[in-house]
Coordinates of C-alpha atoms in Angstrom, one line a residue:
M1 CA -8.4 -73.5 -26.9
K2 CA -12.4 -74.5 -26.6
K3 CA -12.1 -74.2 -22.7
I4 CA -10.3 -70.8 -22.8
L5 CA -13.1 -69.3 -25.8
S6 CA -16.2 -70.7 -23.4
V7 CA -14.7 -68.8 -20.2
L8 CA -14.1 -65.7 -22.4
I9 CA -17.7 -65.7 -24.4
A10 CA -19.0 -66.0 -20.6
L11 CA -17.1 -63.2 -19.0
I12 CA -18.4 -60.7 -22.1
L13 CA -21.6 -61.5 -21.6
A14 CA -21.6 -61.2 -17.6
G15 CA -20.1 -57.9 -18.7
S16 CA -22.8 -56.8 -20.8
A17 CA -25.4 -57.7 -18.4
L18 CA -23.8 -55.6 -15.5
T19 CA -23.3 -52.3 -18.2
G20 CA -27.4 -53.2 -18.4
C21 CA -27.9 -52.0 -15.1
G22 CA -26.1 -49.0 -14.6
E23 CA -28.7 -46.8 -14.6
Q24 CA -29.4 -48.4 -10.7
K25 CA -26.8 -46.7 -9.0
P26 CA -26.6 -47.7 -4.6
T27 CA -24.7 -44.3 -3.9
G28 CA -24.6 -41.3 -4.8
K29 CA -26.8 -38.2 -6.1
E30 CA -29.0 -40.0 -8.9
E31 CA -28.0 -38.6 -13.0
K32 CA -30.8 -36.0 -14.4
S33 CA -32.4 -37.2 -17.6
Q34 CA -31.8 -34.6 -20.3
E35 CA -35.4 -33.7 -20.2
Q36 CA -34.7 -32.4 -16.4
T37 CA -32.0 -30.6 -17.6
N38 CA -33.6 -29.0 -20.3
K39 CA -36.6 -28.1 -18.6
Q40 CA -34.0 -26.3 -15.9
E41 CA -32.1 -24.4 -18.2
E42 CA -35.3 -23.1 -19.7
T43 CA -36.3 -21.9 -16.0
K44 CA -33.0 -20.1 -15.5
P45 CA -33.4 -16.1 -15.0
E46 CA -32.1 -14.4 -17.6
G47 CA -29.0 -11.6 -17.0
K48 CA -25.6 -11.6 -15.3
T49 CA -25.4 -14.7 -13.0
E50 CA -23.4 -14.7 -9.9
E51 CA -20.2 -16.4 -10.2
K52 CA -19.9 -19.7 -8.4
A53 CA -17.2 -20.6 -6.6
E54 CA -15.7 -23.9 -7.2
T55 CA -16.4 -26.5 -4.8
P56 CA -15.2 -30.1 -3.9
A57 CA -16.9 -32.7 -6.4
G58 CA -18.8 -35.1 -3.9
D59 CA -21.6 -36.0 -2.1
D60 CA -24.5 -33.7 -1.5
V61 CA -22.6 -31.4 1.9
M62 CA -26.3 -30.3 2.3
A63 CA -27.8 -33.6 3.5
K64 CA -24.4 -34.4 5.9
F65 CA -26.0 -32.5 8.7
N66 CA -29.2 -31.5 10.7
H67 CA -29.9 -27.9 9.2
S68 CA -31.6 -27.4 12.4
G69 CA -31.7 -28.0 16.2
Y70 CA -29.0 -30.0 18.2
P71 CA -27.1 -32.1 17.8
I72 CA -26.1 -31.0 14.9
L73 CA -25.3 -34.6 13.8
N74 CA -26.8 -37.9 14.8
E75 CA -23.9 -39.7 14.9
K76 CA -20.4 -37.9 16.4
E77 CA -18.2 -37.4 13.7
T78 CA -14.5 -35.6 14.1
F79 CA -13.2 -32.4 12.8
D80 CA -9.6 -31.7 12.7
I81 CA -8.9 -27.8 13.5
Y82 CA -5.6 -26.1 13.5
V83 CA -5.3 -23.7 16.4
E84 CA -2.7 -21.4 17.7
Q85 CA -2.0 -22.4 21.2
L86 CA -2.8 -20.4 24.0
S87 CA -1.9 -22.3 27.0
P88 CA 1.1 -24.2 28.2
V89 CA -1.0 -25.7 30.5
V90 CA -4.0 -26.6 29.6
A91 CA -4.5 -28.2 26.1
A92 CA -7.0 -26.9 24.0
N93 CA -8.9 -30.2 23.9
D94 CA -9.1 -30.4 27.5
K95 CA -10.6 -27.3 28.0
E96 CA -14.8 -27.8 29.5
V97 CA -16.1 -25.5 26.6
V98 CA -14.9 -27.7 24.1
K99 CA -16.0 -31.1 26.1
K100 CA -19.3 -29.6 26.3
G101 CA -20.0 -28.2 22.7
I102 CA -19.0 -32.2 21.6
E103 CA -21.5 -33.4 23.9
D104 CA -24.5 -30.9 22.6
T105 CA -23.6 -31.1 18.9
N106 CA -21.6 -34.5 18.4
V107 CA -19.1 -32.5 16.6
N108 CA -15.9 -34.1 17.9
T109 CA -13.5 -31.0 17.4
N110 CA -10.0 -32.2 16.9
F111 CA -7.9 -29.2 17.7
I112 CA -4.5 -29.4 16.6
E113 CA -2.4 -26.4 18.4
V114 CA 0.7 -24.4 16.9
A115 CA 2.9 -22.1 18.9
G116 CA 2.0 -18.5 18.0
S117 CA 6.5 -17.8 17.0
S118 CA 5.7 -20.8 14.1
W119 CA 2.0 -19.6 13.3
K120 CA 2.6 -18.4 10.0
E121 CA 5.2 -21.1 9.0
K122 CA 3.1 -23.8 9.4
I123 CA 0.1 -22.3 8.1
N124 CA 2.1 -21.9 4.7
I125 CA 3.6 -24.9 4.6
L126 CA 0.0 -26.8 5.3
F127 CA -1.2 -24.8 2.4
S128 CA 1.5 -25.2 0.1
T129 CA 1.4 -28.8 0.2
N130 CA -2.3 -29.1 0.4
A131 CA -2.1 -30.9 3.7
L132 CA -4.9 -29.2 5.1
P133 CA -7.1 -30.1 8.1
D134 CA -10.8 -29.8 8.1
A135 CA -10.8 -26.1 9.1
I136 CA -8.2 -23.5 10.9
L137 CA -9.1 -21.2 13.5
G138 CA -6.5 -18.2 13.3
D139 CA -5.2 -15.8 10.7
I140 CA -4.5 -17.2 7.4
S141 CA -4.3 -14.4 4.9
V142 CA -7.3 -15.5 3.0
E143 CA -7.3 -13.3 0.0
E144 CA -4.2 -15.2 -0.7
K145 CA -5.5 -18.7 0.2
Y146 CA -9.3 -18.6 -0.3
T147 CA -8.7 -20.9 -3.6
Q148 CA -8.7 -23.9 -1.2
L149 CA -10.7 -22.7 1.2
Y150 CA -14.7 -24.0 1.2
P151 CA -17.2 -20.8 0.5
L152 CA -19.9 -20.6 2.6
D153 CA -22.3 -18.8 1.4
E154 CA -24.9 -21.3 0.5
F155 CA -24.9 -22.1 4.3
L156 CA -25.4 -18.7 5.7
T157 CA -29.1 -19.1 5.7
E158 CA -31.5 -18.1 8.7
E159 CA -32.5 -21.9 8.7
I160 CA -28.7 -23.5 9.2
A161 CA -26.8 -20.1 10.7
P162 CA -29.4 -18.1 12.7
N163 CA -27.1 -16.5 14.9
I164 CA -24.7 -15.6 11.7
V165 CA -27.4 -14.4 9.5
K166 CA -29.1 -12.4 12.8
F167 CA -25.5 -10.7 13.0
F168 CA -24.5 -10.0 9.7
N169 CA -28.1 -8.6 9.3
S170 CA -27.9 -5.9 12.2
R171 CA -24.2 -5.4 10.7
P172 CA -24.3 -5.2 6.9
E173 CA -21.4 -4.5 6.2
Y174 CA -20.1 -7.6 7.0
W175 CA -21.9 -8.9 4.2
E176 CA -18.9 -6.9 2.3
I177 CA -15.7 -7.0 3.8
L178 CA -15.6 -10.9 4.3
K179 CA -15.8 -11.1 0.5
A180 CA -12.8 -12.6 -0.8
P181 CA -11.6 -11.2 -4.3
D182 CA -14.6 -13.5 -6.2
G183 CA -16.8 -12.3 -4.2
H184 CA -17.9 -15.5 -1.9
I185 CA -17.0 -15.7 1.9
Y186 CA -14.6 -17.8 3.1
S187 CA -14.2 -16.9 6.6
L188 CA -16.3 -16.1 9.7
P189 CA -14.8 -13.7 11.9
T190 CA -13.5 -14.7 15.5
G191 CA -13.1 -12.8 18.9
D192 CA -14.4 -9.7 20.2
E193 CA -15.0 -6.3 18.6
T194 CA -16.3 -4.4 21.2
Y195 CA -14.1 -1.1 22.2
W196 CA -12.0 -2.5 24.8
N197 CA -10.2 -3.8 21.6
A198 CA -10.0 -0.6 19.6
I199 CA -6.9 0.6 21.2
D200 CA -4.5 -1.8 21.7
S201 CA -1.0 0.2 23.0
Q202 CA -2.5 2.9 25.5
M203 CA -0.3 5.3 27.8
F204 CA -1.5 5.0 31.3
I205 CA -0.3 7.3 34.1
N206 CA 0.4 6.8 37.8
E207 CA -2.3 9.3 39.4
N208 CA -0.9 8.7 43.0
W209 CA 2.9 9.8 41.4
L210 CA 0.9 12.9 40.2
K211 CA -0.2 13.9 43.4
A212 CA 3.1 13.4 45.5
V213 CA 4.7 15.5 42.4
G214 CA 2.4 18.2 42.4
K215 CA 1.5 17.7 38.9
E216 CA -1.5 17.5 36.2
A217 CA -1.7 15.2 33.7
P218 CA 0.3 16.0 31.0
K219 CA -1.5 17.4 27.8
N220 CA 1.5 17.6 25.1
A221 CA 5.1 16.0 24.6
A222 CA 6.5 18.8 26.4
E223 CA 4.3 18.5 29.8
L224 CA 5.2 14.9 29.7
K225 CA 8.8 15.6 29.8
E226 CA 8.5 17.9 32.4
V227 CA 6.0 15.1 34.8
L228 CA 9.0 12.4 33.9
E229 CA 11.5 14.7 35.5
A230 CA 9.6 14.9 38.5
F231 CA 8.8 11.0 38.5
K232 CA 12.5 10.9 38.3
N233 CA 13.6 13.2 40.8
G234 CA 10.8 13.8 43.4
D235 CA 10.2 10.3 45.1
P236 CA 6.5 9.6 44.1
N237 CA 6.9 6.3 45.8
G238 CA 7.9 7.8 49.0
N239 CA 10.1 5.0 50.0
G240 CA 13.4 7.9 50.7
D241 CA 15.1 6.4 47.1
T242 CA 15.0 8.6 44.3
T243 CA 17.1 6.3 42.6
D244 CA 14.4 3.1 42.1
E245 CA 11.4 4.7 40.2
V246 CA 11.3 4.3 36.5
P247 CA 9.5 7.3 34.8
M248 CA 8.1 5.4 31.8
T249 CA 8.1 2.2 30.5
F250 CA 7.0 0.0 27.0
R251 CA 8.2 -3.0 24.9
G252 CA 9.4 -2.3 22.0
I253 CA 7.7 -0.3 19.1
W254 CA 5.1 -1.9 17.7
G255 CA 3.1 -4.8 18.7
W256 CA -0.2 -6.1 20.4
G257 CA -0.6 -4.1 23.8
D258 CA 2.8 -2.9 25.0
G259 CA 4.9 -1.3 21.8
M260 CA 5.3 2.6 22.0
E261 CA 3.4 3.2 18.7
N262 CA 0.8 4.9 19.9
A263 CA 3.1 7.2 22.1
L264 CA 4.5 8.6 18.4
A265 CA 0.8 10.4 18.2
A266 CA 1.9 12.9 20.7
F267 CA 3.6 14.7 17.2
G268 CA 0.9 13.5 15.2
V269 CA 2.2 10.3 13.8
F270 CA 1.6 7.0 15.2
E271 CA 3.5 3.7 14.2
S272 CA 1.8 -0.1 13.6
G273 CA 2.4 -3.5 12.1
S274 CA 1.7 -2.3 8.5
H275 CA 3.3 1.4 9.3
V276 CA 0.7 3.4 7.0
M277 CA -1.8 5.6 8.7
T278 CA -5.2 6.2 6.4
K279 CA -6.9 9.5 6.9
D280 CA -9.7 11.1 5.0
G281 CA -9.3 8.1 2.4
E282 CA -5.3 8.9 1.9
V283 CA -2.5 6.6 2.9
K284 CA 0.9 8.3 4.6
F285 CA 3.9 5.9 5.4
A286 CA 4.4 6.8 8.6
A287 CA 8.0 6.9 9.3
K288 CA 8.8 9.5 6.1
Q289 CA 6.8 12.3 7.8
D290 CA 8.9 15.1 9.3
E291 CA 6.8 14.4 12.8
Y292 CA 8.4 11.1 12.4
F293 CA 11.8 12.8 12.7
E294 CA 10.7 14.8 15.9
A295 CA 9.3 12.1 17.4
L296 CA 12.5 10.3 17.4
K297 CA 14.6 13.0 18.5
F298 CA 12.1 13.8 21.5
F299 CA 12.3 10.0 22.7
H300 CA 15.9 9.8 22.7
E301 CA 16.1 12.8 25.0
L302 CA 14.2 10.9 27.1
Y303 CA 16.4 7.8 26.8
E304 CA 19.6 10.0 27.3
E305 CA 18.3 11.6 30.0
G306 CA 17.2 8.1 32.2
L307 CA 13.1 9.1 31.6
I308 CA 12.5 5.8 30.1
D309 CA 13.2 2.5 30.8
S310 CA 16.7 1.1 29.7
E311 CA 15.4 -2.2 29.0
C312 CA 12.2 -1.0 26.6
F313 CA 13.7 -2.4 23.5
T314 CA 15.2 -5.5 25.0
Q315 CA 13.1 -7.3 27.3
S316 CA 10.5 -9.7 26.4
S317 CA 6.6 -9.7 26.1
D318 CA 6.6 -12.2 29.2
Q319 CA 9.2 -10.1 31.1
Y320 CA 7.7 -6.9 30.3
K321 CA 3.8 -8.5 31.9
A322 CA 6.2 -9.5 34.9
K323 CA 7.3 -6.1 35.4
L324 CA 3.7 -4.7 35.0
A325 CA 2.5 -7.5 37.9
E326 CA 5.0 -6.6 40.4
E327 CA 3.2 -5.0 43.5
V328 CA 6.3 -2.7 44.1
D329 CA 5.5 1.1 43.4
K330 CA 7.9 1.3 40.3
Y331 CA 6.4 2.8 37.2
G332 CA 5.0 6.2 36.7
V333 CA 4.2 5.9 32.8
V334 CA 3.5 2.3 31.1
I335 CA 2.1 1.5 27.7
T336 CA -0.1 -1.6 27.9
Y337 CA -3.6 -2.8 26.9
D338 CA -5.1 -2.2 29.9
K339 CA -4.1 -1.1 33.5
Q340 CA -5.7 -1.6 36.7
D341 CA -4.4 -3.0 40.3
K342 CA -6.0 -2.3 43.8
T343 CA -3.3 -0.4 45.1
R344 CA -3.0 2.5 42.5
N345 CA -5.1 4.6 40.2
W346 CA -4.0 4.8 36.5
L347 CA -5.4 7.8 34.1
P348 CA -5.3 6.9 30.4
L349 CA -3.1 9.5 29.0
L350 CA -4.1 11.0 25.4
L351 CA -1.4 13.9 24.1
A352 CA -1.7 16.3 21.6
D353 CA 0.5 17.3 18.9
K354 CA 1.6 21.1 18.7
T355 CA -1.3 21.8 16.7
G356 CA -3.5 20.7 19.3
N357 CA -5.0 18.0 17.6
I358 CA -4.9 14.3 18.9
T359 CA -4.0 11.3 16.9
V360 CA -4.7 7.9 17.8
G361 CA -4.2 4.7 15.9
L362 CA -6.9 2.7 16.0
N363 CA -7.5 -1.5 15.3
N364 CA -10.4 -2.6 12.9
I365 CA -12.4 -4.1 15.2
E366 CA -14.5 -5.8 12.7
H367 CA -12.1 -9.1 12.2
V368 CA -12.8 -10.8 9.0
D369 CA -10.1 -13.4 8.8
G370 CA -10.8 -16.1 11.6
F371 CA -12.3 -19.1 11.2
S372 CA -12.1 -21.1 7.9
I373 CA -13.2 -24.4 6.2
C374 CA -10.8 -26.3 4.2
K375 CA -11.8 -27.7 0.8
T376 CA -10.6 -31.0 2.4
C377 CA -13.4 -31.1 5.2
K378 CA -16.2 -33.3 4.2
N379 CA -18.6 -32.0 6.0
P380 CA -18.5 -28.3 5.9
G381 CA -22.2 -27.6 6.5
A382 CA -21.4 -29.2 10.2
L383 CA -18.7 -26.9 11.2
V384 CA -20.8 -24.2 9.9
R385 CA -23.5 -24.9 12.5
W386 CA -20.5 -25.7 14.8
Y387 CA -19.7 -22.2 14.5
D388 CA -23.2 -21.0 14.6
Y389 CA -23.9 -22.8 17.8
C390 CA -20.8 -21.2 19.8
N391 CA -22.7 -17.9 19.1
K392 CA -26.3 -19.1 20.4
D393 CA -26.3 -16.9 23.3
V394 CA -24.6 -15.0 25.5
E395 CA -23.4 -17.4 28.2
T396 CA -21.8 -19.9 25.5
V397 CA -20.3 -17.2 23.8
L398 CA -18.7 -16.1 26.9
N399 CA -17.6 -19.6 27.9
W400 CA -15.5 -19.7 24.6
N401 CA -14.1 -16.3 24.8
R402 CA -13.7 -15.6 28.6
G403 CA -13.9 -18.6 30.4
V404 CA -16.0 -20.4 33.6
K405 CA -18.8 -18.8 34.5
G406 CA -18.2 -17.3 38.8
E407 CA -14.5 -17.8 37.8
M408 CA -13.6 -15.3 34.9
W409 CA -17.0 -13.7 34.6
K410 CA -20.9 -13.6 36.6
D411 CA -24.0 -12.2 36.5
A412 CA -23.6 -8.9 37.1
E413 CA -25.7 -8.6 41.0
G414 CA -28.5 -6.0 40.9
H415 CA -28.2 -5.3 37.3
E416 CA -30.3 -7.8 35.2
G417 CA -29.1 -8.9 31.6
M418 CA -25.7 -7.5 32.0
I419 CA -22.4 -9.4 32.9
E420 CA -19.1 -8.6 35.2
L421 CA -15.7 -9.7 34.1
L422 CA -13.8 -10.7 37.1
N423 CA -10.4 -10.2 37.9
D424 CA -9.7 -11.9 41.3
P425 CA -6.1 -13.0 42.0
E426 CA -7.5 -15.7 44.7
I427 CA -9.2 -17.6 42.3
Q428 CA -6.5 -17.3 39.7
K429 CA -3.9 -18.7 42.0
A430 CA -6.2 -21.6 43.1
K431 CA -6.6 -22.4 39.2
G432 CA -2.7 -22.4 38.9
A433 CA -2.8 -18.9 36.8
N434 CA -0.7 -15.4 37.8
N435 CA -3.2 -13.1 35.9
R436 CA -6.3 -12.6 34.6
E437 CA -4.9 -13.6 31.0
E438 CA -3.3 -16.6 31.8
L439 CA -6.6 -18.2 33.5
R440 CA -8.5 -17.0 30.4
R441 CA -6.4 -18.5 28.3
M442 CA -6.4 -21.8 30.4
Q443 CA -10.1 -21.9 30.4
S444 CA -11.0 -20.6 26.7
F445 CA -10.3 -19.9 23.5
S446 CA -9.4 -16.1 24.5
G447 CA -9.2 -13.3 21.4
K448 CA -9.3 -16.7 19.1
S449 CA -12.4 -17.9 19.8
P450 CA -15.0 -19.0 17.7
S451 CA -17.8 -17.2 19.7
Y452 CA -17.6 -13.5 18.5
M453 CA -18.0 -10.8 21.2
D454 CA -19.6 -8.6 18.4
L455 CA -20.3 -4.6 19.4
S456 CA -23.8 -5.0 21.3
Y457 CA -21.6 -7.3 24.3
Q458 CA -20.6 -3.4 25.0
D459 CA -24.1 -2.6 26.7
I460 CA -23.8 -5.7 28.7
I461 CA -20.9 -5.7 30.4
Y462 CA -20.6 -3.7 33.6
S463 CA -18.1 -2.3 36.0
D464 CA -18.6 -0.2 39.1
Q465 CA -15.4 1.8 38.1
P466 CA -16.6 3.5 34.9
K467 CA -13.4 5.7 34.9
K468 CA -11.3 2.6 34.4
L469 CA -13.1 1.1 31.8
K470 CA -11.1 1.5 28.9
P471 CA -13.9 0.7 26.7
Q472 CA -15.1 3.9 27.5
L473 CA -11.9 5.8 26.8
N474 CA -11.7 4.0 23.8
Q475 CA -15.4 5.2 22.4
M476 CA -14.7 8.6 23.2
V477 CA -11.9 8.5 21.1
I478 CA -13.9 7.2 18.4
E479 CA -16.5 9.7 18.9
K480 CA -14.4 12.8 19.0
G481 CA -12.4 11.6 15.5
Y482 CA -9.4 11.1 17.6
G483 CA -9.1 8.0 15.6
V484 CA -7.0 6.8 12.7
K485 CA -6.9 3.5 11.0
S486 CA -3.8 1.7 9.4
L487 CA -5.9 0.4 7.0
P488 CA -9.6 -0.7 6.6
A489 CA -11.2 -3.8 6.9
G490 CA -11.6 -6.7 4.2
F491 CA -9.6 -7.9 1.5
S492 CA -7.4 -7.4 -1.2
S493 CA -6.8 -9.1 -4.3
K494 CA -4.3 -12.0 -4.3
E495 CA -1.8 -10.1 -6.1
N496 CA -1.8 -6.7 -3.9
S497 CA -1.8 -9.4 -0.8
E498 CA 0.8 -10.8 -2.0
R499 CA 3.2 -8.2 -3.0
R500 CA 2.5 -6.2 0.0
G501 CA 3.8 -8.8 2.3
L502 CA 6.9 -9.4 0.2
L503 CA 7.6 -5.5 0.4
L504 CA 6.3 -5.2 3.9
T505 CA 8.9 -8.4 5.5
D506 CA 12.1 -6.2 4.5
I507 CA 10.3 -2.6 5.6
D508 CA 9.4 -4.1 9.2
N509 CA 12.4 -5.8 9.7
Y510 CA 14.1 -2.4 8.9
L511 CA 12.4 -0.3 10.8
N512 CA 12.4 -2.3 13.7
K513 CA 16.3 -1.4 14.3
F514 CA 16.0 1.4 12.7
V515 CA 13.6 3.1 15.4
A516 CA 15.3 1.3 18.1
T517 CA 18.5 2.6 17.4
S518 CA 17.7 6.6 16.9
I519 CA 16.1 6.4 20.1
V520 CA 19.1 4.7 22.3
D521 CA 22.0 6.4 20.0
G522 CA 20.4 9.4 18.5
I523 CA 19.3 10.8 15.4
D524 CA 20.6 13.8 13.3
E525 CA 19.7 15.3 10.0
K526 CA 22.4 13.2 8.1
G527 CA 21.0 9.9 9.4
W528 CA 17.4 11.2 8.8
E529 CA 18.2 11.6 5.1
T530 CA 20.0 8.3 5.0
H531 CA 17.0 7.0 6.4
L532 CA 14.8 8.4 4.0
K533 CA 17.5 6.9 0.9
T534 CA 17.2 3.4 2.7
L535 CA 13.3 3.7 2.5
E536 CA 13.5 4.2 -1.4
K537 CA 15.4 1.7 -1.7
L538 CA 12.9 -0.6 0.4
K539 CA 10.1 0.4 -2.6
V540 CA 8.2 2.5 0.1
D541 CA 6.2 4.3 -2.6
E542 CA 5.2 0.8 -4.3
Y543 CA 4.1 -0.9 -1.5
V544 CA 2.1 3.0 -0.3
K545 CA 0.4 2.8 -3.8
L546 CA -0.8 -0.4 -2.9
C547 CA -2.0 0.1 -0.1
Q548 CA -4.4 2.9 -1.5
E549 CA -5.3 0.7 -4.3
F550 CA -6.3 -1.5 -1.8
V551 CA -7.9 1.6 0.5
D552 CA -9.4 2.7 -2.7
S553 CA -10.9 -0.9 -3.6
R554 CA -12.8 -0.8 -0.7
K555 CA -14.8 2.4 -1.4
K556 CA -16.7 0.5 -4.2

C-alpha cells in the first residue's frame, strides 16, 4: 500500500507541474490576454457589422500559403477536386495544362472525374454525407449547399487574388450576383462569358440550297414552311435524287446547343430548362401561352409533311453531332451551337412572329456557379490563389479553356494582341479527335475551365469571316433588344431554390413528353385544355410565383 500511495503522489505532483506549463503552447495560435481582448472591444466601430460567415476551426488559414508570387506553396500539397469528365480519351490529370499548373504553383491538383450523366446525383451524395473533397469544379446549387462551403471573402483582395479582383472591379455586378443568401461569396465563375455563349440553340440555313431553289432566307414561320417545301421537292443538293434531302433537323426540345427551343420564337415564345421567360421584370410560363399552342400546331404540320427530321425526338446527342459532321450535303435548316464548314455557307436564321417582333432566348453569360471550395479544405487560400493563377494572362486562360497553342488557337498573324481560334481537321485527326470540340475536351477543361474567358476576350478573338462569327450575331440580338432571358443570374434563398427544383423535376418530365407527342401526333383544342389542367396539377402557378420572387429579389 505504501508503494502504491507513493506512486499516486508522484503522479499528482507531475500533473501539477505539467498544468503550470500550459501557457507555453508548442503549436497553434497564441490565446489573447484579457487585456488585449478588452482593448480590441473598445476599438470596434459602432453600428451594424456584416454577418460573419461560419468557418472551420483550426490553424490560421491566412498563413498557409504565399500571398503573392509563385510558387503558391513552398512545398507541394495535394488537393482533391471533383470535376465533370470531359474526355474519355485523356484523363484530366494527364492534360499538359494541369501538369504545368502543378509545376508553377506547387498546388498538386488531383482531379476526380465524374460522368456528366451522374454528376448531379454524385454531388448530392457528397453533400448529404459530408464526404466532401477540397473543391468542386462544376455546378452545385450554391444557394442550397453554401453552409458546407468555405466563404472566400477574406481572400478576395488585390494582394492575394489580383486577377479576380481586377475583373470584379471592372464588372461590379459580380460582387453582387456571386453572393449567397447570407451575403458571402462561396463560388467563383468558370468557363466563357463572351457573346459566343449568349445563344445556345441557333437556327442556321443552308445558303447554297436557298440559291438552288431560288428563295430568300425566310423571315417568319409561313416563309420558313415555303422554303422547307422547296428544299424537299427541289433537289437542292443537285444529285438528281429528291428523297435524300432533310429540310430541317434538330435534337429534342431544349438542351445545350441543339434543341428546338428558339425555333418556337417564331411565335413569340421560347423554351428553356426552366420553362419560363422574363420580360420587363415579369415571369411567364412559356407552355401556358396561346402562342405556344400555335407553335405546336405549326411544327406538327411540318413533321406530318416530312419537312422535319423523323429522328428529331429519338436521336442522341452523339448521333446528332455525327449527322452534322457528315460531309454529305443533306440538311437545309439545322439547329446547333455554331455551324461552319468548308463546302457550304450557313446563314443564321432569326424569325419574327405575326406582329413582326423577334424573340430570342438568351443565356446568362455571367456565370455564378463554377468553382467552390469546401469547408473540408485545410488550405482554402492556396486554392483561391490557384484559381487566380489560372486567370493570370491570356495564354494561361486559353490553355485551360481552349487547349494547346498552335493546335486549338494561335496568335493572329498581322493582328497584334489578337488570337485566332483554330478548326483544322488535319490537326484533329493527328491527335485522335473527330472534330474541334473533341480535341478541345482532350486538351482543356472547356466550359468547365477554372480560367474565365470574360467579355473582354470578345475583342481579341480574330476571324477572317466576319459574317460567320457567331458572337457578332449574338451581340446584334442583344443590342437590338431581341433577347429575352429565362431567369437572371444569381442565387435565390435556399428555400426558394429547393422548392423550385422539386416542382421543376415533375414539370420538366411532363413537358418533355408533351411537346414531342404534340409535334409528332398532333394536338387540338381539347388536348390543349387537358394540357392546361395538367399544368395546374403540377403546381405551375406556384412555380412561377417562386420564379417571380427570385427575379424581384435580384432587383434589390
